[in-house]
CSV table of C-alpha atoms in Angstrom, one decimal:
chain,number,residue,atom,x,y,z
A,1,UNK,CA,-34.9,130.7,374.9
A,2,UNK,CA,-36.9,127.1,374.6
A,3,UNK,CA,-39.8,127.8,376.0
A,4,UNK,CA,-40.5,123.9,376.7
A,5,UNK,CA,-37.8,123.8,379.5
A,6,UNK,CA,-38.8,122.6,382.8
A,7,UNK,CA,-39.0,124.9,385.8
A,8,UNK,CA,-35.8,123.1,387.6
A,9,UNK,CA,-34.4,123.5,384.1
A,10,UNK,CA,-35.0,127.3,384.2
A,11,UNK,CA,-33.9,127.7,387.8
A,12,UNK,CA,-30.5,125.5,386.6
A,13,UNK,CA,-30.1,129.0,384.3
A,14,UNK,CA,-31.2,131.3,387.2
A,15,UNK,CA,-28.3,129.9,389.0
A,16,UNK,CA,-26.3,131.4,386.7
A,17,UNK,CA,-27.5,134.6,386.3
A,18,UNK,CA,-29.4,134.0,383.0
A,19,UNK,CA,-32.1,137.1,382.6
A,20,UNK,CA,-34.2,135.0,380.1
A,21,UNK,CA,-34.8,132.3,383.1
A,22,UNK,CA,-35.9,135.1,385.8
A,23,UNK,CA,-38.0,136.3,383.5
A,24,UNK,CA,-39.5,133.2,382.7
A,25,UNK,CA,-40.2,132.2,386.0
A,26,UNK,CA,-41.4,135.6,386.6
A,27,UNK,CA,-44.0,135.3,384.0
A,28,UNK,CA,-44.9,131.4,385.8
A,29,UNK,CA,-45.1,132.7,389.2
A,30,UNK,CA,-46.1,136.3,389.6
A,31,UNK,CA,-49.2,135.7,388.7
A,32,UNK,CA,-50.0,132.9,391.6
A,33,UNK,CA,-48.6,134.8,394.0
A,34,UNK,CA,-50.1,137.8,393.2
A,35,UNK,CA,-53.6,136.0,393.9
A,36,UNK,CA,-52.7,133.8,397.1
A,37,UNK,CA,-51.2,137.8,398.7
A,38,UNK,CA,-54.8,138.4,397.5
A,39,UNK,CA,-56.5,135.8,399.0
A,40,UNK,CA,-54.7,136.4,402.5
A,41,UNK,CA,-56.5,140.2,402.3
A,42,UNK,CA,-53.8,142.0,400.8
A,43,UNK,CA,-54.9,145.2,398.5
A,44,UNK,CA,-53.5,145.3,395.7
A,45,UNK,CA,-50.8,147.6,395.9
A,46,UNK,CA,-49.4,145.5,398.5
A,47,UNK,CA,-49.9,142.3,397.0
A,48,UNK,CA,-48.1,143.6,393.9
A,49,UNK,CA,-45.0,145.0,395.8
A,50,UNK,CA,-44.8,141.6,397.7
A,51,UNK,CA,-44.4,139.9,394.5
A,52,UNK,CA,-42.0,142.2,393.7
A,53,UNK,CA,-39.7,141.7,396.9
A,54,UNK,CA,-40.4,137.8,396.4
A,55,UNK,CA,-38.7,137.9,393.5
A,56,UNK,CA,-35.9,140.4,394.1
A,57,UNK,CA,-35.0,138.3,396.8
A,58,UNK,CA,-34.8,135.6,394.6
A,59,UNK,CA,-32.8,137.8,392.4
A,60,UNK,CA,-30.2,138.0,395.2
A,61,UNK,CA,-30.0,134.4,396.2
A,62,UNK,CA,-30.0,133.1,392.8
A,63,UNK,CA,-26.3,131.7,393.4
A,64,UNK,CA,-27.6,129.5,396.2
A,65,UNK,CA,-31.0,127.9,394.6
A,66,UNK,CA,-31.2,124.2,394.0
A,67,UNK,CA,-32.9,123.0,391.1
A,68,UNK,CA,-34.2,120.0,392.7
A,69,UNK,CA,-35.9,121.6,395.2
A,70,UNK,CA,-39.6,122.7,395.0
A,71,UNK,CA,-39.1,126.5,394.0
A,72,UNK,CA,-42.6,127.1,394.6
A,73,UNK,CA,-42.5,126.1,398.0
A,74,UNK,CA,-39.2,128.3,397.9
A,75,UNK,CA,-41.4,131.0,396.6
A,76,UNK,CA,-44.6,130.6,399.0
A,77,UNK,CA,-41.6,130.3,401.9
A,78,UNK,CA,-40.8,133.9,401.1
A,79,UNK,CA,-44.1,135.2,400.5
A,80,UNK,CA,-45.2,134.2,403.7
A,81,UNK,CA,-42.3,136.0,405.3
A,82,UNK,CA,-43.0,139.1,403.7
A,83,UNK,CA,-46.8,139.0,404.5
A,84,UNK,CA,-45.9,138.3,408.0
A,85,UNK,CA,-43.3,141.3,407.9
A,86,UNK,CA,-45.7,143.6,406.6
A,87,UNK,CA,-48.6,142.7,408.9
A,88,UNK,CA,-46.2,143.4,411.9
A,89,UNK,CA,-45.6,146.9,410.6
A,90,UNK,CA,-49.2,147.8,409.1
A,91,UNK,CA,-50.5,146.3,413.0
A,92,UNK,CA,-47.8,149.0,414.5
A,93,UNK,CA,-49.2,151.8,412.2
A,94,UNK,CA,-53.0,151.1,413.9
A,95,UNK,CA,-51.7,151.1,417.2
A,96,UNK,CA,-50.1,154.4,416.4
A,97,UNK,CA,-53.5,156.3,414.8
A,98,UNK,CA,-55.7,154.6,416.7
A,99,UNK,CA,-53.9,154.8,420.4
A,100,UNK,CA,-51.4,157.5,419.7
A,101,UNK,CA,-48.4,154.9,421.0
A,102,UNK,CA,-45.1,156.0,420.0
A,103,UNK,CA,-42.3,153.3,418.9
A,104,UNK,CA,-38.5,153.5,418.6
A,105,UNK,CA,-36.7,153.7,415.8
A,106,UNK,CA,-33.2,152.2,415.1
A,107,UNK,CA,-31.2,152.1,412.1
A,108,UNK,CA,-30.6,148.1,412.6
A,109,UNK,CA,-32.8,146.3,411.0
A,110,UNK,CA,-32.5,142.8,413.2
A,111,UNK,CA,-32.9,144.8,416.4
A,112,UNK,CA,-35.8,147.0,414.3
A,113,UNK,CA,-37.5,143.7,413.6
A,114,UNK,CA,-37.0,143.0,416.9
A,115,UNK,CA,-38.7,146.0,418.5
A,116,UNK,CA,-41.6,145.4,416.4
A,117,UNK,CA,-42.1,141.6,417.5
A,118,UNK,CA,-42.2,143.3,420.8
A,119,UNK,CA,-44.5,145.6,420.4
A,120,UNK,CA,-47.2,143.7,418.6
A,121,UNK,CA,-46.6,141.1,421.3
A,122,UNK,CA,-47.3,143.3,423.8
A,123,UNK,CA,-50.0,144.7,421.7
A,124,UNK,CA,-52.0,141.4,421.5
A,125,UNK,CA,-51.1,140.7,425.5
A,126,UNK,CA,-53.4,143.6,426.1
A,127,UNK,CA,-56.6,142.4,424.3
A,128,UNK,CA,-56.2,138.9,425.9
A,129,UNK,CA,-55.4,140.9,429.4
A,130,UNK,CA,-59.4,142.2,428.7
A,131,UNK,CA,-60.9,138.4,428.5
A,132,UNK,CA,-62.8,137.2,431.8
A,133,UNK,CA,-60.4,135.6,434.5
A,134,UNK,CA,-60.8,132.1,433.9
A,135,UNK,CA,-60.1,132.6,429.9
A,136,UNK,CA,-57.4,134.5,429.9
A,137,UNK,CA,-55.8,132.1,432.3
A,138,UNK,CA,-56.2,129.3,430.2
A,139,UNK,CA,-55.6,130.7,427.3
A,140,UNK,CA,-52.2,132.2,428.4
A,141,UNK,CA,-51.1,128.5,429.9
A,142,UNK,CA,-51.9,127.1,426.6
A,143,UNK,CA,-49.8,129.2,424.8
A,144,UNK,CA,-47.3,131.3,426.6
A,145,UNK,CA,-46.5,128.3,428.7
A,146,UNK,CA,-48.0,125.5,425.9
A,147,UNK,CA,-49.5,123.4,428.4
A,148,UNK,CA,-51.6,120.2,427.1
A,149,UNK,CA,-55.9,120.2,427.5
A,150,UNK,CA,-55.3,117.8,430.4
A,151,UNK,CA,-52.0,119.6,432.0
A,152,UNK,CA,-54.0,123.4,432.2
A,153,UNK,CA,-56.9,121.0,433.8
A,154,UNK,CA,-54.4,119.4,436.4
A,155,UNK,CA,-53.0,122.7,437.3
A,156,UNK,CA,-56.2,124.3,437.8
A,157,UNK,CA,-58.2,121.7,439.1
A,158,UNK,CA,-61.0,121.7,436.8
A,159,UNK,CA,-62.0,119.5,434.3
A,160,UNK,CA,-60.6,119.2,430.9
A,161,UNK,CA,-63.8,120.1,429.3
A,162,UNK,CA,-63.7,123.2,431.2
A,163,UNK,CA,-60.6,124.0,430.0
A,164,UNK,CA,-61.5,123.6,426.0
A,165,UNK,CA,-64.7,125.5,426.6
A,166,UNK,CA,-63.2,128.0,428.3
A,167,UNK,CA,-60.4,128.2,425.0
A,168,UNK,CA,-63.1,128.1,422.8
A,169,UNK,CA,-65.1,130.9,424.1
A,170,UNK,CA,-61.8,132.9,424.4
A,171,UNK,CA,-60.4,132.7,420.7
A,172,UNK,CA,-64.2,133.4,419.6
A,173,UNK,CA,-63.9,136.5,422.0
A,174,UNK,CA,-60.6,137.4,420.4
A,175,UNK,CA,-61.1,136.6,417.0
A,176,UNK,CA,-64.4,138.8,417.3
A,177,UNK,CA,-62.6,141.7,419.0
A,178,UNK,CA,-59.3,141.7,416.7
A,179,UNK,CA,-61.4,141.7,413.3
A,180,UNK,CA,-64.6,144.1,415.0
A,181,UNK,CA,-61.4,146.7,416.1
A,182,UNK,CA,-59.4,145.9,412.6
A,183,UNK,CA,-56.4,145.8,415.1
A,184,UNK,CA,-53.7,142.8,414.3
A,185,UNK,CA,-54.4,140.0,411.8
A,186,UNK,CA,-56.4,137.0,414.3
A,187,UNK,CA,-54.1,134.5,412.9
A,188,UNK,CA,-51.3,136.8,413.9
A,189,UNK,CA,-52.2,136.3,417.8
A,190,UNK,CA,-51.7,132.6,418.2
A,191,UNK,CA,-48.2,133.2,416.5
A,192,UNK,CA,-47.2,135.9,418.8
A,193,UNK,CA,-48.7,134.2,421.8
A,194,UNK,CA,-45.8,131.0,421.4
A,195,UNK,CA,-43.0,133.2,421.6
């Protein structure tokens, strides 16, 4: 194989099922995402099985890639969902040593998936449910209900600069508990929270 051929070029091949390309863009790409799964605290076990169901996944939807598309943002796009899969589960497996909290189990993955967004959902309700009165209020209109600065200070009668100190003492409460308790990812709670 020419190994001066572009990366839409290789994914062209990839399209058609040509090992030589996969493994090409193996080679290109592995490595990078191997070191952003790092970067996002990832061991490397895990890091090195995400590459591996980045690319299987590629694998199977090789028929349906476009060449002119950014394949590394196709990549990254993927990563991130199986980062974000992973955390779910690794979140559940705390819950369950550290709290003893049982979870279903069905053989459907979609309603599996499901049951876990739950779960950690209702997991991360219970650390905000801990924060003073006045912060958990507004930081449950901000995002359950994803009220504006000046809509939460309306509705409460306060002033808006109330309301953003009161959000900025919460997060730093949550952020300090979630990473002090190694309980869900931080970034993981805002996510959850708009849902």
């Amino acid at each position: 194989m020419d190994n001066n051929l572009s990366v839409p070029e290789l994914v062209g091949l990839l399209q058609t099922g040509d090992q030589k390309a996969y493994n090409k863009l193996y080679k290109l790409f592995g490595p990078k995402i191997l070191n952003t799964c790092r970067k996002m605290y990832l061991n490397r076990q895990d890091s090195e099985e995400v590459v591996q169901e980045v690319f299987l996944k590629v694998w199977e939807k090789r028929a349906t890639l476009d060449s002119t598309l950014s394949f590394n943002a196709y990549l990254l796009a993927i990563m991130k969902s199986r980062i974000f899969k992973r955390s779910k589960k690794q979140a559940l497996e705390i819950a369950y040593q550290k709290y003893n909290i049982h979870f279903l189990k069905k053989s459907d993955n979609s309603t599996e998936e499901q049951i876990l967004f739950e779960e950690i959902k209702s997991f991360s309700n219970k650390a905000i449910a801990s924060l003073p009165k006045g912060q958990k209020e507004v930081i449950s209109l901000r995002y359950s209900e994803q009220l504006t600065s000046d809509e939460i200070a309306e509705k409460l009668h306060i002033s808006k600069r109330t309301v953003e100190n009161q959000l900025y003492k919460a997060t730093k409460k949550l952020k300090k508990q979630f990473i002090s308790n190694e309980l869900i990812p931080y970034e993981m709670l805002l996510i959850l929270l708009i849902y």
